[in-house]
């Protein structure tokens, strides 16, 4: 997140999309902590050693994507904690997504999950994903609203 040669140069981003929003949250917490002086900036040598240690962990874990999820969570959790934050570990959702994808590449996008926060099960679209040949956001959002309205009526 900090450039070792100039730690006032900060980069907020992520290596891939396992933890997209969580990564931005963790990096922003860390960067804010640096700007506000709550996070002590380590020496260039310490930064490079820390980077090398994380890289070694990744290099030695093989091709297990589930292990990669946990490594990314640990890395972002460390950044968040240094800045005074915390990340919820949602690795089980990524594990299920991978398992669903390996089970059937044509139907894994049609699967649902239950939110750890609200306890509400996600919606599935009105037709299988593989048959969706449009990216019409308006139609999809209208369908989502109709589904939500139907579920609200059923609760009454």
PDB file of C-alpha atoms in Angstrom:
ATOM      1  CA  UNK A   1       0.000   0.000   0.000  1.00  0.00           C
ATOM      2  CA  UNK A   2       2.982   2.268   0.669  1.00  0.00           C
ATOM      3  CA  UNK A   3       5.760   2.685  -1.876  1.00  0.00           C
ATOM      4  CA  UNK A   4       8.970   1.690  -0.043  1.00  0.00           C
ATOM      5  CA  UNK A   5      11.055   4.407  -1.733  1.00  0.00           C
ATOM      6  CA  UNK A   6       8.515   7.100  -0.886  1.00  0.00           C
ATOM      7  CA  UNK A   7       5.993   5.995   1.782  1.00  0.00           C
ATOM      8  CA  UNK A   8       3.950   9.154   1.233  1.00  0.00           C
ATOM      9  CA  UNK A   9       2.965   7.611  -2.113  1.00  0.00           C
ATOM     10  CA  UNK A  10       0.052   5.286  -1.346  1.00  0.00           C
ATOM     11  CA  UNK A  11      -1.663   2.788  -3.609  1.00  0.00           C
ATOM     12  CA  UNK A  12      -5.180   1.568  -2.915  1.00  0.00           C
ATOM     13  CA  UNK A  13      -6.084  -1.401  -5.096  1.00  0.00           C
ATOM     14  CA  UNK A  14      -6.261  -5.160  -5.135  1.00  0.00           C
ATOM     15  CA  UNK A  15      -4.632  -8.083  -6.960  1.00  0.00           C
ATOM     16  CA  UNK A  16      -7.897  -9.689  -8.103  1.00  0.00           C
ATOM     17  CA  UNK A  17     -11.566  -9.748  -7.225  1.00  0.00           C
ATOM     18  CA  UNK A  18     -11.927 -12.207  -4.351  1.00  0.00           C
ATOM     19  CA  UNK A  19     -12.136  -9.401  -1.819  1.00  0.00           C
ATOM     20  CA  UNK A  20     -12.762  -6.352  -3.989  1.00  0.00           C
ATOM     21  CA  UNK A  21     -14.724  -4.106  -1.627  1.00  0.00           C
ATOM     22  CA  UNK A  22     -13.132  -5.560   1.502  1.00  0.00           C
ATOM     23  CA  UNK A  23      -9.708  -4.857   0.007  1.00  0.00           C
ATOM     24  CA  UNK A  24     -10.619  -1.228  -0.642  1.00  0.00           C
ATOM     25  CA  UNK A  25     -12.001  -0.931   2.891  1.00  0.00           C
ATOM     26  CA  UNK A  26      -8.879  -2.449   4.485  1.00  0.00           C
ATOM     27  CA  UNK A  27      -6.485  -0.388   2.361  1.00  0.00           C
ATOM     28  CA  UNK A  28      -8.418   2.807   3.060  1.00  0.00           C
ATOM     29  CA  UNK A  29      -8.382   2.119   6.815  1.00  0.00           C
ATOM     30  CA  UNK A  30      -4.623   1.597   6.668  1.00  0.00           C
ATOM     31  CA  UNK A  31      -3.986   4.676   4.506  1.00  0.00           C
ATOM     32  CA  UNK A  32      -6.200   6.823   6.729  1.00  0.00           C
ATOM     33  CA  UNK A  33      -4.278   5.538   9.752  1.00  0.00           C
ATOM     34  CA  UNK A  34      -0.997   6.547   8.085  1.00  0.00           C
ATOM     35  CA  UNK A  35      -2.324  10.006   7.149  1.00  0.00           C
ATOM     36  CA  UNK A  36      -3.685  10.590  10.658  1.00  0.00           C
ATOM     37  CA  UNK A  37      -0.443   9.352  12.246  1.00  0.00           C
ATOM     38  CA  UNK A  38      -2.021   6.329  13.978  1.00  0.00           C
ATOM     39  CA  UNK A  39      -0.001   3.866  11.884  1.00  0.00           C
ATOM     40  CA  UNK A  40       3.756   3.981  12.218  1.00  0.00           C
ATOM     41  CA  UNK A  41       5.474   3.768   8.854  1.00  0.00           C
ATOM     42  CA  UNK A  42       8.099   1.023   8.963  1.00  0.00           C
ATOM     43  CA  UNK A  43      11.533   1.353   7.431  1.00  0.00           C
ATOM     44  CA  UNK A  44      12.063   0.527   3.778  1.00  0.00           C
ATOM     45  CA  UNK A  45      13.869  -2.649   4.823  1.00  0.00           C
ATOM     46  CA  UNK A  46      10.971  -3.726   7.046  1.00  0.00           C
ATOM     47  CA  UNK A  47       8.459  -3.042   4.243  1.00  0.00           C
ATOM     48  CA  UNK A  48      10.475  -5.089   1.763  1.00  0.00           C
ATOM     49  CA  UNK A  49      10.892  -7.926   4.273  1.00  0.00           C
ATOM     50  CA  UNK A  50       7.150  -7.954   4.961  1.00  0.00           C
ATOM     51  CA  UNK A  51       6.396  -8.003   1.232  1.00  0.00           C
ATOM     52  CA  UNK A  52       8.853 -10.872   0.750  1.00  0.00           C
ATOM     53  CA  UNK A  53       7.246 -12.822   3.615  1.00  0.00           C
ATOM     54  CA  UNK A  54       3.742 -12.462   2.128  1.00  0.00           C
ATOM     55  CA  UNK A  55       5.083 -13.374  -1.323  1.00  0.00           C
ATOM     56  CA  UNK A  56       6.771 -16.487   0.087  1.00  0.00           C
ATOM     57  CA  UNK A  57       3.487 -17.583   1.638  1.00  0.00           C
ATOM     58  CA  UNK A  58       1.749 -17.214  -1.719  1.00  0.00           C
ATOM     59  CA  UNK A  59       4.567 -18.900  -3.642  1.00  0.00           C
ATOM     60  CA  UNK A  60       4.446 -21.948  -1.373  1.00  0.00           C
ATOM     61  CA  UNK A  61       0.705 -22.568  -1.281  1.00  0.00           C
ATOM     62  CA  UNK A  62       0.235 -24.249  -4.655  1.00  0.00           C
ATOM     63  CA  UNK A  63      -2.908 -23.953  -6.753  1.00  0.00           C
ATOM     64  CA  UNK A  64      -5.471 -24.250  -3.962  1.00  0.00           C
ATOM     65  CA  UNK A  65      -7.833 -21.344  -4.599  1.00  0.00           C
ATOM     66  CA  UNK A  66      -9.433 -21.727  -1.186  1.00  0.00           C
ATOM     67  CA  UNK A  67      -6.029 -21.236   0.424  1.00  0.00           C
ATOM     68  CA  UNK A  68      -5.584 -18.118  -1.724  1.00  0.00           C
ATOM     69  CA  UNK A  69      -8.885 -16.739  -0.372  1.00  0.00           C
ATOM     70  CA  UNK A  70      -7.657 -17.201   3.172  1.00  0.00           C
ATOM     71  CA  UNK A  71      -4.263 -15.675   2.420  1.00  0.00           C
ATOM     72  CA  UNK A  72      -5.877 -12.624   0.862  1.00  0.00           C
ATOM     73  CA  UNK A  73      -8.213 -12.289   3.823  1.00  0.00           C
ATOM     74  CA  UNK A  74      -5.284 -12.516   6.242  1.00  0.00           C
ATOM     75  CA  UNK A  75      -3.339  -9.899   4.285  1.00  0.00           C
ATOM     76  CA  UNK A  76      -6.245  -7.452   4.111  1.00  0.00           C
ATOM     77  CA  UNK A  77      -7.225  -8.139   7.728  1.00  0.00           C
ATOM     78  CA  UNK A  78      -3.699  -7.203   8.803  1.00  0.00           C
ATOM     79  CA  UNK A  79      -3.924  -3.937   6.879  1.00  0.00           C
ATOM     80  CA  UNK A  80      -7.369  -3.177   8.330  1.00  0.00           C
ATOM     81  CA  UNK A  81      -6.217  -3.924  11.886  1.00  0.00           C
ATOM     82  CA  UNK A  82      -3.172  -1.699  11.533  1.00  0.00           C
ATOM     83  CA  UNK A  83      -5.561   1.106  10.571  1.00  0.00           C
ATOM     84  CA  UNK A  84      -8.015   0.324  13.369  1.00  0.00           C
ATOM     85  CA  UNK A  85     -10.530  -1.705  11.355  1.00  0.00           C
ATOM     86  CA  UNK A  86     -11.608  -5.324  10.987  1.00  0.00           C
ATOM     87  CA  UNK A  87     -12.862  -7.504   8.125  1.00  0.00           C
ATOM     88  CA  UNK A  88     -15.520 -10.186   8.398  1.00  0.00           C
ATOM     89  CA  UNK A  89     -14.181 -13.456   6.995  1.00  0.00           C
ATOM     90  CA  UNK A  90     -16.452 -14.446   4.106  1.00  0.00           C
ATOM     91  CA  UNK A  91     -14.167 -17.190   2.783  1.00  0.00           C
ATOM     92  CA  UNK A  92     -16.929 -19.787   3.025  1.00  0.00           C
ATOM     93  CA  UNK A  93     -18.870 -17.899   0.327  1.00  0.00           C
ATOM     94  CA  UNK A  94     -15.889 -18.102  -2.024  1.00  0.00           C
ATOM     95  CA  UNK A  95     -15.440 -21.780  -1.156  1.00  0.00           C
ATOM     96  CA  UNK A  96     -19.075 -22.484  -1.999  1.00  0.00           C
ATOM     97  CA  UNK A  97     -18.786 -20.490  -5.233  1.00  0.00           C
ATOM     98  CA  UNK A  98     -15.756 -22.569  -6.263  1.00  0.00           C
ATOM     99  CA  UNK A  99     -17.451 -25.826  -5.301  1.00  0.00           C
ATOM    100  CA  UNK A 100     -20.570 -24.846  -7.257  1.00  0.00           C
ATOM    101  CA  UNK A 101     -18.452 -23.867 -10.258  1.00  0.00           C
ATOM    102  CA  UNK A 102     -16.553 -27.160 -10.208  1.00  0.00           C
ATOM    103  CA  UNK A 103     -19.799 -29.086  -9.781  1.00  0.00           C
ATOM    104  CA  UNK A 104     -21.416 -27.551 -12.862  1.00  0.00           C
ATOM    105  CA  UNK A 105     -19.889 -24.719 -14.858  1.00  0.00           C
ATOM    106  CA  UNK A 106     -23.249 -23.963 -16.486  1.00  0.00           C
ATOM    107  CA  UNK A 107     -25.280 -23.538 -13.299  1.00  0.00           C
ATOM    108  CA  UNK A 108     -22.914 -22.154 -10.666  1.00  0.00           C
ATOM    109  CA  UNK A 109     -24.135 -18.588 -11.275  1.00  0.00           C
ATOM    110  CA  UNK A 110     -27.694 -19.666 -10.515  1.00  0.00           C
ATOM    111  CA  UNK A 111     -26.881 -20.698  -6.949  1.00  0.00           C
ATOM    112  CA  UNK A 112     -27.944 -18.746  -3.880  1.00  0.00           C
ATOM    113  CA  UNK A 113     -26.384 -17.907  -0.548  1.00  0.00           C
ATOM    114  CA  UNK A 114     -27.696 -16.769   2.805  1.00  0.00           C
ATOM    115  CA  UNK A 115     -26.328 -13.467   4.067  1.00  0.00           C
ATOM    116  CA  UNK A 116     -24.286 -13.734   7.261  1.00  0.00           C
ATOM    117  CA  UNK A 117     -25.444 -10.222   8.106  1.00  0.00           C
ATOM    118  CA  UNK A 118     -29.201 -10.306   7.441  1.00  0.00           C
ATOM    119  CA  UNK A 119     -29.913 -14.031   7.234  1.00  0.00           C
ATOM    120  CA  UNK A 120     -31.763 -13.416   3.964  1.00  0.00           C
ATOM    121  CA  UNK A 121     -31.282 -15.806   1.073  1.00  0.00           C
ATOM    122  CA  UNK A 122     -30.233 -14.222  -2.218  1.00  0.00           C
ATOM    123  CA  UNK A 123     -32.619 -14.189  -5.138  1.00  0.00           C
ATOM    124  CA  UNK A 124     -32.213 -16.209  -8.296  1.00  0.00           C
ATOM    125  CA  UNK A 125     -33.139 -14.697 -11.609  1.00  0.00           C
ATOM    126  CA  UNK A 126     -36.260 -15.901 -13.426  1.00  0.00           C
ATOM    127  CA  UNK A 127     -34.292 -18.028 -15.882  1.00  0.00           C
ATOM    128  CA  UNK A 128     -30.966 -19.876 -15.789  1.00  0.00           C
ATOM    129  CA  UNK A 129     -27.939 -17.626 -16.221  1.00  0.00           C
ATOM    130  CA  UNK A 130     -26.710 -19.648 -19.203  1.00  0.00           C
ATOM    131  CA  UNK A 131     -29.892 -18.689 -21.093  1.00  0.00           C
ATOM    132  CA  UNK A 132     -29.489 -14.971 -20.406  1.00  0.00           C
ATOM    133  CA  UNK A 133     -28.230 -13.434 -23.622  1.00  0.00           C
ATOM    134  CA  UNK A 134     -28.678  -9.854 -22.522  1.00  0.00           C
ATOM    135  CA  UNK A 135     -27.055  -7.523 -20.086  1.00  0.00           C
ATOM    136  CA  UNK A 136     -30.122  -5.336 -19.870  1.00  0.00           C
ATOM    137  CA  UNK A 137     -29.684  -3.747 -16.463  1.00  0.00           C
ATOM    138  CA  UNK A 138     -33.082  -2.077 -16.545  1.00  0.00           C
ATOM    139  CA  UNK A 139     -34.936  -5.351 -17.100  1.00  0.00           C
ATOM    140  CA  UNK A 140     -32.893  -7.127 -14.424  1.00  0.00           C
ATOM    141  CA  UNK A 141     -33.460  -4.400 -11.831  1.00  0.00           C
ATOM    142  CA  UNK A 142     -37.187  -4.319 -12.645  1.00  0.00           C
ATOM    143  CA  UNK A 143     -37.288  -8.084 -12.077  1.00  0.00           C
ATOM    144  CA  UNK A 144     -35.402  -7.687  -8.764  1.00  0.00           C
ATOM    145  CA  UNK A 145     -37.890  -5.040  -7.607  1.00  0.00           C
ATOM    146  CA  UNK A 146     -40.855  -7.245  -8.585  1.00  0.00           C
ATOM    147  CA  UNK A 147     -39.331 -10.190  -6.681  1.00  0.00           C
ATOM    148  CA  UNK A 148     -38.703  -8.002  -3.638  1.00  0.00           C
ATOM    149  CA  UNK A 149     -42.268  -6.658  -3.738  1.00  0.00           C
ATOM    150  CA  UNK A 150     -43.649 -10.200  -4.006  1.00  0.00           C
ATOM    151  CA  UNK A 151     -41.589 -11.345  -1.024  1.00  0.00           C
ATOM    152  CA  UNK A 152     -42.731  -8.344   1.016  1.00  0.00           C
ATOM    153  CA  UNK A 153     -46.395  -9.139   0.245  1.00  0.00           C
ATOM    154  CA  UNK A 154     -45.875 -12.770   1.281  1.00  0.00           C
ATOM    155  CA  UNK A 155     -44.566 -11.645   4.684  1.00  0.00           C
ATOM    156  CA  UNK A 156     -47.816  -9.781   5.456  1.00  0.00           C
TER     157      UNK A 156
END
